[in-house]
Amino acid sequence: MYINDLLAAFKRQEIDAKYFSLVKDEWKRFQEGKQISNHIVPQEIIDSWLRSKSYAVDPNDQGYHLLDSYREMNVDNLHDVIPNYDFFFQTISQMFDFTQYVFSFVSADGITKIVSNQTGNTLPTSLAFLSENIVGTTGSSITLHLNQPTIMLQPFYYRQFYMQKMFGNLHGVQAPIHDNKNQVIGVLGLGYYDLEKTVHAYNIISLISNVFDALYLPVITGHEKQIQEILSCLPQGVVLLNERNTVQFYNEKIVKLLGIKKKQNVERELNKYFPKMGVGLDYPHQCDVIQDGINARKFKLIQLKATETIKEGPSGRVRGDQLFTFDRIIGESEAIKKAKDTAMNVAETSVPVLLYGESGTGKEMFAQAIHSAGSRRSGPFIAINCGALPGELVESELFGYEEGSFTGALKGGKVGKLEAASRGTLFLDEIESMPLKDQIKLLRVLSTGRVQKIGSNKEIEIDVRLISATKTDLLKQADEGAFREDLFYRISTFIVKLPPLRARQRDIILLAEEFVRRLQDKYHRHPIAMDATFTNALLGYHWRGNVRELEHAMERAVIILRNGSKLLPEHLSETICEEYKKNIINEVLDEVIEHTPKEQGMLAEAENMLIERVLKAVNGNISAAAEMLGITRRTIYKRMNKSEADVMYLTE
């Protein structure tokens, strides 16, 4: 953002008459349709000039654009917009130590109110529609567009003659204010003549807007305890950012994950990480917290999970703990055998391996097994899910950093995962999510065997075996410019394709039986059997989430079974049951169409066969069959009697 550059230039005393002359030269080039330099004029100002031009705003127009209905606008009108108006403006006016200034409020639709005029010039009480499409680039228009505090130097205005006529050589600083839904309701502006006080003015207006938001958006107190209790129960690290992107709630897990010590000011340390993450990011998780049943406030939810499956060994080195081995990978299908054979062949080497498969196919399990079977088994196994980390953190996690290399850096710096995994294995899951700039750095590390921490000019020699995993076609991504093709060839000396569960039909029941055994121990249940109808339902399902979805389905079934001893289709989710029912119907229809002569009643035959097939599927339970078919028990009896079927095995 250009504000940081301007503030730095002020501190270097580079904003002076010479700079203003350069800006005016660029303005002339702009009017002539020539390209202008964003090294002189901030890009945000250039963008606003271009928008103003597209609105056909005349830069030479000197009109005020007053509307009669607003000419007599008085202070009382602002009470509807700003709570505690009198106290608020009386308090903040005492903060100004300028001899000449003008303080204004611009609503979100561009209507301007001069709150205090200490310039000595006669100014209209209120102006109408000082929006960008009417008067071009102004401080308030830039602020409304960026939703951030801004600095508007006199040469930046689009209608400079207009601003000169109204205010003279006035510079301005502006900051947005928000309502309780974090929507911008207007802009507070401070105009002044003393250029040397720009930094001071910017700090004042930023402080004022923060004070306003603090008053308008009161801190939630009624539900703080309940929220904190909920967060403390979550297994992952969680932090809630309020509308101003500052930490409002957090749990102990995130404190441990970030390595914050108890003697430190926890909130201050957390705020070093997360406010900068709150800007420009797309948050898939947002939540409303309601206070006193009325005002809902939005919070951004950030979750952090441990990025490694590691433990401190006796020597102090980071080592794998309880990692998977090939004998623990269950399956007898040809597809899984082929994948295991390929992985075992490459395990003894140190060449890079790329695991390719859908979500839930066991990519990390294979990565652990390759590590456990190789010559590096005594070294560390470190896993990072690139998709679970915000883009800003990937670089520091992978390469590490020196103390003081950036705001929020831990004291003493941090060892990167590449260095920590030396003489062992680094597993990069969802590598397709790695930012391109980090792909370039990783490629260099893999080429040279050396890593350089952020903020350091020294290279550290490392010896790492890399295993990557993806669920997407990386070459296709490379064609689209989303993944580096040279990195793909570097990480894919061996590609192990993991089959989806639907291609492993004979493994579904084996896996289900294994999950039942584990769940019996977990929930302290007596031995549990699977009914034939239950296994048929498992075999007939598509399993889009693969082994992970099957595991969750089995846990759900065991929980619903309670103290029972046999799993039935009714213990599965509605989605699986519906697909099971659909499969039965399709089988019956195929059989009827194939074997029933045309002169016979095909529909009646299909009804009878379907009822009989469903009854057998539910072991003759009429109530269960009726519910599955959506008919009454009486209808079942009636149909079975007409077909002269054996009803002796039926139960209620």
Phi, psi and omega in degrees: 000142187293338182301315181299320179295319180295315180300319178296320179294323176298317181295330178273003179060040181261352179267101185212192182299324179297318179296318179299322179295320178296319179297318180295325176296319179293325178297321177296318178297321179299314181295333179273001179080017180267161178288139181242160187271126175277004172277341177256308177260124180305143182301325179297324177290317178301315179301319179293321176301316181295320177296317180300319179296321179293336177277001180063034176287131179276115182293343182263358179292132181246015181288154182276336183060047177276147172243139184303321184294342180252352184301322182259019181303130181245175187299329183301332179300331183282347178297331180287339183260318185244117177290149179054043188305308185300311181296320184298306185286331177294320181291312186286335179295336179286348181278342185280132175240029176272145176283328178226128178200165171228131180247130187224162173232127178243121180289169184297335179265010171096001179281127188253137175239124174278107183282317181213124180246106178243030182271340186089351177267151176276119182240149175296147181298318180214150182239147182255133171056061171275049180267165188298325182283353179254310185243004178079204186294122171222171178298318181292323180294320177295317181296316179297324181289318184268340185057041179212155175302144183222166174240129179240100177282154188305320181288352182279341184296146179283318177257078187292324179295321179298312182292324179295318181295322185277317190239349187079205181278063185266132172259165182213152170234144185221154177211142181280153171235155192231161174265187185285001172251014180063025174269140180292125178254351179169186183229131171268132182233140177236114178259145185206166183252333184280102184302327184293344181264016184299312182298317178298316180296319179298317179296321180295310184293325177295318179296317181299316181295324177294321177298315180301310181298324178295323178286320186280329181247077185299145179294136180290130178239328187298328186242014183302315183296316181295318180298315181296322179295320179296314182297325182292340181273349184281142182284338181261162175286132184226139173223140176252124176261136177279188186296340180262015178059035172246155186290126178254317179221154177200166175242171185293332182299319182289330177296319180290319181298325182270359176071028180277130182275151184298330183284348179277161173285104190298313182297321179296318180293320178296321181292344174289331182273310199269330179302318180290336177283340184283348184260126174079009179257149176265116182263115178289340182242118171228152182220150176262132173246124186257130180251127178056027174074007184233296189276113178268130178242138182270138175237145174268130183257121177244129178245136174237133176247157177300133185266007182217150173254081191219168179203150179286123177279174182302329183276357182093350177282153178279123184229157178292149182225122177056048180279157178291151173235165184299328181289347178266358176272110188277136175156141178236003179288155181298324183296315182284329176296320179296317179296317180294318180298315179299315182294320180292325179296325184269349187299322184286347179268181177242016182287152178295143180235137175246119177267125184239123179182163180293166176300137176087008181269357174096037183294316179292326177300317177294321179298316178296320181294320177298316178298315184294332182269354186263179182287348180264013186301334180275353178268179183286148168244117183236129182244137175230129172266104184297331180284342182270352182257137171302146183307326183292338186264345184300315183299312182292327178292317183285312191258345181077177180204161177269157177302134177078011183284340175199166179298128180095357179294138181291149177297132182089354180077193183210139176280130178284162183292330176297317179290319181295331183272004181303137185070013177222214185234136172250125179252118179254100179275150181050050183297341178295343180273355182292130178302148183301322182295328178280333175298321180297315181294320179296320179301319180294320179298316181293330181282322186259340185072022180227145180234144180238122180292155173297131179084006180239152175251011180254144177257141181248128180284133180228159178226094188237137171266124184257127171239125180245161179218145179209154175248005181241165177279103185292328178293324176294320176296324178295321178297329181271000179081013182263352179211142182283126182294322180295326177291323179303313182291332179290325186264357189239041175305317172239131175248124178251115180269121181265124185285147174289159184297328181294343177265008182232053186307317184287350179267345186299313182289323177301315179294318180299318179296321178295317179296322178298317180300317180294318183291328175301316179290319183297318184255011176054052179258158171289166181308135183244132177254160177249122178294155180300324179293328178293313180293326176297322178295321178295317183291334183270356183270153186281332180054065179296329179268007174060216187298324180297318179293321177298317179299316179292323178296321180291321179295319177299316182297316181295321179295316180291328179300334183057244183261012178290175183239353183224128179276132180237165180305329182296343179275353178270169181291162180299325180297316180291319179297318180297319179292324177298314179298317181297321179296319179298314181299316180296320178298316180296314181298318178299318181292319180296314182297324184283324190249346183270124177300150184296329184286344177276161179287098184295321182294315180296321179295320180296318179300311183296317181293322180296315180298316181295319181294319180292320178299319178293325181295330181253023177058038175077010180281108186296318181298316180294320179294317180299319179294320180293323183272344180076031177232176181272162177296325179299320179297322179296313179301317183298314181293320182291324178294319180296327183271001179058032179282160178283114182256010183292333184274356185286148176230161177280000000 
